[in-house]
Amino acid sequence: MAESPAPVPLRVAMLIPGKIDDGGFMEAGYNGLLSIEQELSAEISYIDQIQPEPELLAAALRELAQQNPDLVIAHGGQNSAAAAEVAQEFPNVRFVVVQGNVTGDNLSSYEILQEQSAWLAGAAAGLLTESNVVGHISGIQVTPGLKGRAAFAHGLRTTNPEARFLTTFSGSQDDADLAKQVALAQINEGADIIFTMLNAARTGAIEANKETGTFQMGNVRDWYEVEPEVFIASALANVSKAGLRAAQDVASGNWQPGTIVKIGVEDPDAVSLALAPTVPVEVVEQVNALAEQIKSGEIEVSTEYEGEEFEVAP
């Protein structure tokens, strides 16, 4: 009796524009790819360290699509335009943008609602600041980063309407020296807590906090575990779950093109606020109550920011 042929493994390719060991968003994407390999016994490949320029991102996506995988995952909202373009060139390949906002006949987006945990971080910052000045630093102005900034500001205003908010997009997610310069400028203006949405550049902001005795709130992962003297909270947004969920949907036959799949605080493994053990219990209780209000829909998280930008002289 002839043996049944072995099942063909799922083949998944990922574009990771940054460094796979950046300790932040890009590393989370890579970890998601490893989870796809381990949990789904998939064959994986990836391209990393591509500058966030549309033509370079598109070229990398074409290279991956030419392998004819079952799924190409573009990790990061900065890939949205390139993915929309390249997906049309490869109609028989499935494409997914993590933290994207694009769809097509063979394209969908999977979005971890990091703005929800960013909102909670802002609310906590409003309760914890002693100087009544709170900062925010990110790099490039991509949609997820803009949403996160707006949500953080909204959360801050909710718990502390009188707080001054300093926000800067430095232009680089990975330039640590630049991030330190911006952080010190915000600290010199009175900021005692800074929310960072950075990749490798976060180390520069950490240095600034250490030198000045100020605090930071991180994102993506729990940074208190890495730098407990600096981090008082982290807006967890486990973006590794987005790519894994997309691959699971492909494997199970549930993947749908033309859709945006949203994952928020209803899945605390994906989206939540981690508070340091030094945070007063009454603040923890207030933040937990606010998270329940987001989950129930009682609080609608704002993703539009109309305030000032804090410019830092070169």
PDB file of N, CA and C in Angstrom, residues 221-264:
ATOM      1  N   ARG A 221       7.172  45.946  24.045  1.00  0.00           N
ATOM      2  CA  ARG A 221       7.507  44.927  25.042  1.00  0.00           C
ATOM      3  C   ARG A 221       7.594  45.578  26.419  1.00  0.00           C
ATOM      4  N   ASP A 222       7.786  44.755  27.464  1.00  0.00           N
ATOM      5  CA  ASP A 222       7.892  45.279  28.823  1.00  0.00           C
ATOM      6  C   ASP A 222       9.333  45.682  29.097  1.00  0.00           C
ATOM      7  N   TRP A 223       9.592  46.975  29.032  1.00  0.00           N
ATOM      8  CA  TRP A 223      10.953  47.486  29.173  1.00  0.00           C
ATOM      9  C   TRP A 223      11.416  47.568  30.624  1.00  0.00           C
ATOM     10  N   TYR A 224      10.497  47.451  31.571  1.00  0.00           N
ATOM     11  CA  TYR A 224      10.915  47.426  32.977  1.00  0.00           C
ATOM     12  C   TYR A 224      11.849  46.246  33.224  1.00  0.00           C
ATOM     13  N   GLU A 225      11.627  45.149  32.524  1.00  0.00           N
ATOM     14  CA  GLU A 225      12.468  43.965  32.684  1.00  0.00           C
ATOM     15  C   GLU A 225      13.896  44.220  32.220  1.00  0.00           C
ATOM     16  N   VAL A 226      14.076  45.198  31.351  1.00  0.00           N
ATOM     17  CA  VAL A 226      15.400  45.495  30.788  1.00  0.00           C
ATOM     18  C   VAL A 226      16.096  46.600  31.575  1.00  0.00           C
ATOM     19  N   GLU A 227      15.364  47.680  31.856  1.00  0.00           N
ATOM     20  CA  GLU A 227      15.928  48.848  32.551  1.00  0.00           C
ATOM     21  C   GLU A 227      14.974  49.283  33.666  1.00  0.00           C
ATOM     22  N   PRO A 228      14.966  48.561  34.782  1.00  0.00           N
ATOM     23  CA  PRO A 228      13.978  48.861  35.830  1.00  0.00           C
ATOM     24  C   PRO A 228      14.130  50.226  36.480  1.00  0.00           C
ATOM     25  N   GLU A 229      15.333  50.820  36.416  1.00  0.00           N
ATOM     26  CA  GLU A 229      15.495  52.133  37.043  1.00  0.00           C
ATOM     27  C   GLU A 229      14.913  53.255  36.190  1.00  0.00           C
ATOM     28  N   VAL A 230      14.654  52.967  34.921  1.00  0.00           N
ATOM     29  CA  VAL A 230      14.184  53.995  33.985  1.00  0.00           C
ATOM     30  C   VAL A 230      12.695  53.856  33.668  1.00  0.00           C
ATOM     31  N   PHE A 231      12.226  52.635  33.462  1.00  0.00           N
ATOM     32  CA  PHE A 231      10.876  52.434  32.923  1.00  0.00           C
ATOM     33  C   PHE A 231       9.845  52.254  34.027  1.00  0.00           C
ATOM     34  N   ILE A 232       8.790  53.066  33.941  1.00  0.00           N
ATOM     35  CA  ILE A 232       7.690  52.942  34.895  1.00  0.00           C
ATOM     36  C   ILE A 232       6.468  52.288  34.250  1.00  0.00           C
ATOM     37  N   ALA A 233       6.481  52.150  32.933  1.00  0.00           N
ATOM     38  CA  ALA A 233       5.369  51.498  32.240  1.00  0.00           C
ATOM     39  C   ALA A 233       5.789  51.181  30.810  1.00  0.00           C
ATOM     40  N   SER A 234       5.060  50.257  30.204  1.00  0.00           N
ATOM     41  CA  SER A 234       5.260  49.944  28.791  1.00  0.00           C
ATOM     42  C   SER A 234       3.906  49.674  28.151  1.00  0.00           C
ATOM     43  N   ALA A 235       3.679  50.326  27.025  1.00  0.00           N
ATOM     44  CA  ALA A 235       2.449  50.120  26.261  1.00  0.00           C
ATOM     45  C   ALA A 235       2.637  48.873  25.405  1.00  0.00           C
ATOM     46  N   LEU A 236       2.222  47.740  25.942  1.00  0.00           N
ATOM     47  CA  LEU A 236       2.460  46.478  25.256  1.00  0.00           C
ATOM     48  C   LEU A 236       1.590  46.381  24.014  1.00  0.00           C
ATOM     49  N   ALA A 237       2.233  46.098  22.928  1.00  0.00           N
ATOM     50  CA  ALA A 237       1.540  45.844  21.671  1.00  0.00           C
ATOM     51  C   ALA A 237       2.329  44.739  20.993  1.00  0.00           C
ATOM     52  N   ASN A 238       1.938  43.520  21.267  1.00  0.00           N
ATOM     53  CA  ASN A 238       2.713  42.370  20.810  1.00  0.00           C
ATOM     54  C   ASN A 238       2.446  42.140  19.333  1.00  0.00           C
ATOM     55  N   VAL A 239       3.157  42.906  18.518  1.00  0.00           N
ATOM     56  CA  VAL A 239       2.916  42.840  17.079  1.00  0.00           C
ATOM     57  C   VAL A 239       3.342  41.512  16.481  1.00  0.00           C
ATOM     58  N   SER A 240       4.076  40.695  17.238  1.00  0.00           N
ATOM     59  CA  SER A 240       4.393  39.352  16.745  1.00  0.00           C
ATOM     60  C   SER A 240       3.108  38.550  16.542  1.00  0.00           C
ATOM     61  N   LYS A 241       2.064  38.907  17.291  1.00  0.00           N
ATOM     62  CA  LYS A 241       0.792  38.191  17.191  1.00  0.00           C
ATOM     63  C   LYS A 241       0.092  38.443  15.860  1.00  0.00           C
ATOM     64  N   ALA A 242       0.372  39.589  15.231  1.00  0.00           N
ATOM     65  CA  ALA A 242      -0.323  39.926  13.986  1.00  0.00           C
ATOM     66  C   ALA A 242       0.101  39.005  12.848  1.00  0.00           C
ATOM     67  N   GLY A 243       1.410  38.881  12.638  1.00  0.00           N
ATOM     68  CA  GLY A 243       1.892  37.997  11.587  1.00  0.00           C
ATOM     69  C   GLY A 243       1.508  36.554  11.835  1.00  0.00           C
ATOM     70  N   LEU A 244       1.611  36.133  13.099  1.00  0.00           N
ATOM     71  CA  LEU A 244       1.237  34.759  13.447  1.00  0.00           C
ATOM     72  C   LEU A 244      -0.238  34.516  13.159  1.00  0.00           C
ATOM     73  N   ARG A 245      -1.079  35.465  13.544  1.00  0.00           N
ATOM     74  CA  ARG A 245      -2.522  35.314  13.292  1.00  0.00           C
ATOM     75  C   ARG A 245      -2.805  35.219  11.793  1.00  0.00           C
ATOM     76  N   ALA A 246      -2.116  36.034  10.999  1.00  0.00           N
ATOM     77  CA  ALA A 246      -2.318  35.988   9.546  1.00  0.00           C
ATOM     78  C   ALA A 246      -1.934  34.622   8.987  1.00  0.00           C
ATOM     79  N   ALA A 247      -0.784  34.100   9.425  1.00  0.00           N
ATOM     80  CA  ALA A 247      -0.333  32.794   8.941  1.00  0.00           C
ATOM     81  C   ALA A 247      -1.275  31.686   9.401  1.00  0.00           C
ATOM     82  N   GLN A 248      -1.769  31.786  10.630  1.00  0.00           N
ATOM     83  CA  GLN A 248      -2.747  30.806  11.117  1.00  0.00           C
ATOM     84  C   GLN A 248      -4.004  30.837  10.263  1.00  0.00           C
ATOM     85  N   ASP A 249      -4.432  32.036   9.892  1.00  0.00           N
ATOM     86  CA  ASP A 249      -5.628  32.159   9.058  1.00  0.00           C
ATOM     87  C   ASP A 249      -5.407  31.538   7.684  1.00  0.00           C
ATOM     88  N   VAL A 250      -4.215  31.735   7.113  1.00  0.00           N
ATOM     89  CA  VAL A 250      -3.908  31.109   5.825  1.00  0.00           C
ATOM     90  C   VAL A 250      -3.907  29.590   5.970  1.00  0.00           C
ATOM     91  N   ALA A 251      -3.260  29.088   7.020  1.00  0.00           N
ATOM     92  CA  ALA A 251      -3.144  27.641   7.223  1.00  0.00           C
ATOM     93  C   ALA A 251      -4.507  26.984   7.417  1.00  0.00           C
ATOM     94  N   SER A 252      -5.427  27.695   8.077  1.00  0.00           N
ATOM     95  CA  SER A 252      -6.744  27.122   8.369  1.00  0.00           C
ATOM     96  C   SER A 252      -7.770  27.380   7.275  1.00  0.00           C
ATOM     97  N   GLY A 253      -7.386  28.161   6.273  1.00  0.00           N
ATOM     98  CA  GLY A 253      -8.317  28.498   5.204  1.00  0.00           C
ATOM     99  C   GLY A 253      -9.240  29.647   5.537  1.00  0.00           C
ATOM    100  N   ASN A 254      -8.943  30.357   6.623  1.00  0.00           N
ATOM    101  CA  ASN A 254      -9.809  31.459   7.056  1.00  0.00           C
ATOM    102  C   ASN A 254      -9.325  32.837   6.622  1.00  0.00           C
ATOM    103  N   TRP A 255      -8.200  32.894   5.923  1.00  0.00           N
ATOM    104  CA  TRP A 255      -7.674  34.202   5.519  1.00  0.00           C
ATOM    105  C   TRP A 255      -8.589  34.831   4.482  1.00  0.00           C
ATOM    106  N   GLN A 256      -8.851  36.114   4.643  1.00  0.00           N
ATOM    107  CA  GLN A 256      -9.723  36.840   3.726  1.00  0.00           C
ATOM    108  C   GLN A 256      -8.987  38.042   3.153  1.00  0.00           C
ATOM    109  N   PRO A 257      -8.928  38.174   1.829  1.00  0.00           N
ATOM    110  CA  PRO A 257      -8.368  39.399   1.246  1.00  0.00           C
ATOM    111  C   PRO A 257      -9.341  40.548   1.431  1.00  0.00           C
ATOM    112  N   GLY A 258      -8.844  41.752   1.247  1.00  0.00           N
ATOM    113  CA  GLY A 258      -9.723  42.917   1.282  1.00  0.00           C
ATOM    114  C   GLY A 258     -10.229  43.281   2.657  1.00  0.00           C
ATOM    115  N   THR A 259      -9.560  42.814   3.708  1.00  0.00           N
ATOM    116  CA  THR A 259     -10.026  43.081   5.068  1.00  0.00           C
ATOM    117  C   THR A 259      -8.895  43.656   5.919  1.00  0.00           C
ATOM    118  N   ILE A 260      -9.285  44.341   6.994  1.00  0.00           N
ATOM    119  CA  ILE A 260      -8.338  44.782   8.018  1.00  0.00           C
ATOM    120  C   ILE A 260      -8.761  44.120   9.325  1.00  0.00           C
ATOM    121  N   VAL A 261      -7.923  43.242   9.828  1.00  0.00           N
ATOM    122  CA  VAL A 261      -8.201  42.510  11.064  1.00  0.00           C
ATOM    123  C   VAL A 261      -7.607  43.300  12.226  1.00  0.00           C
ATOM    124  N   LYS A 262      -8.452  43.649  13.202  1.00  0.00           N
ATOM    125  CA  LYS A 262      -8.010  44.475  14.330  1.00  0.00           C
ATOM    126  C   LYS A 262      -7.997  43.647  15.614  1.00  0.00           C
ATOM    127  N   ILE A 263      -6.898  43.772  16.373  1.00  0.00           N
ATOM    128  CA  ILE A 263      -6.714  43.019  17.614  1.00  0.00           C
ATOM    129  C   ILE A 263      -6.375  44.017  18.713  1.00  0.00           C
ATOM    130  N   GLY A 264      -7.216  44.086  19.770  1.00  0.00           N
ATOM    131  CA  GLY A 264      -7.033  45.109  20.799  1.00  0.00           C
ATOM    132  C   GLY A 264      -7.011  44.568  22.213  1.00  0.00           C
TER     133      GLY A 264
END
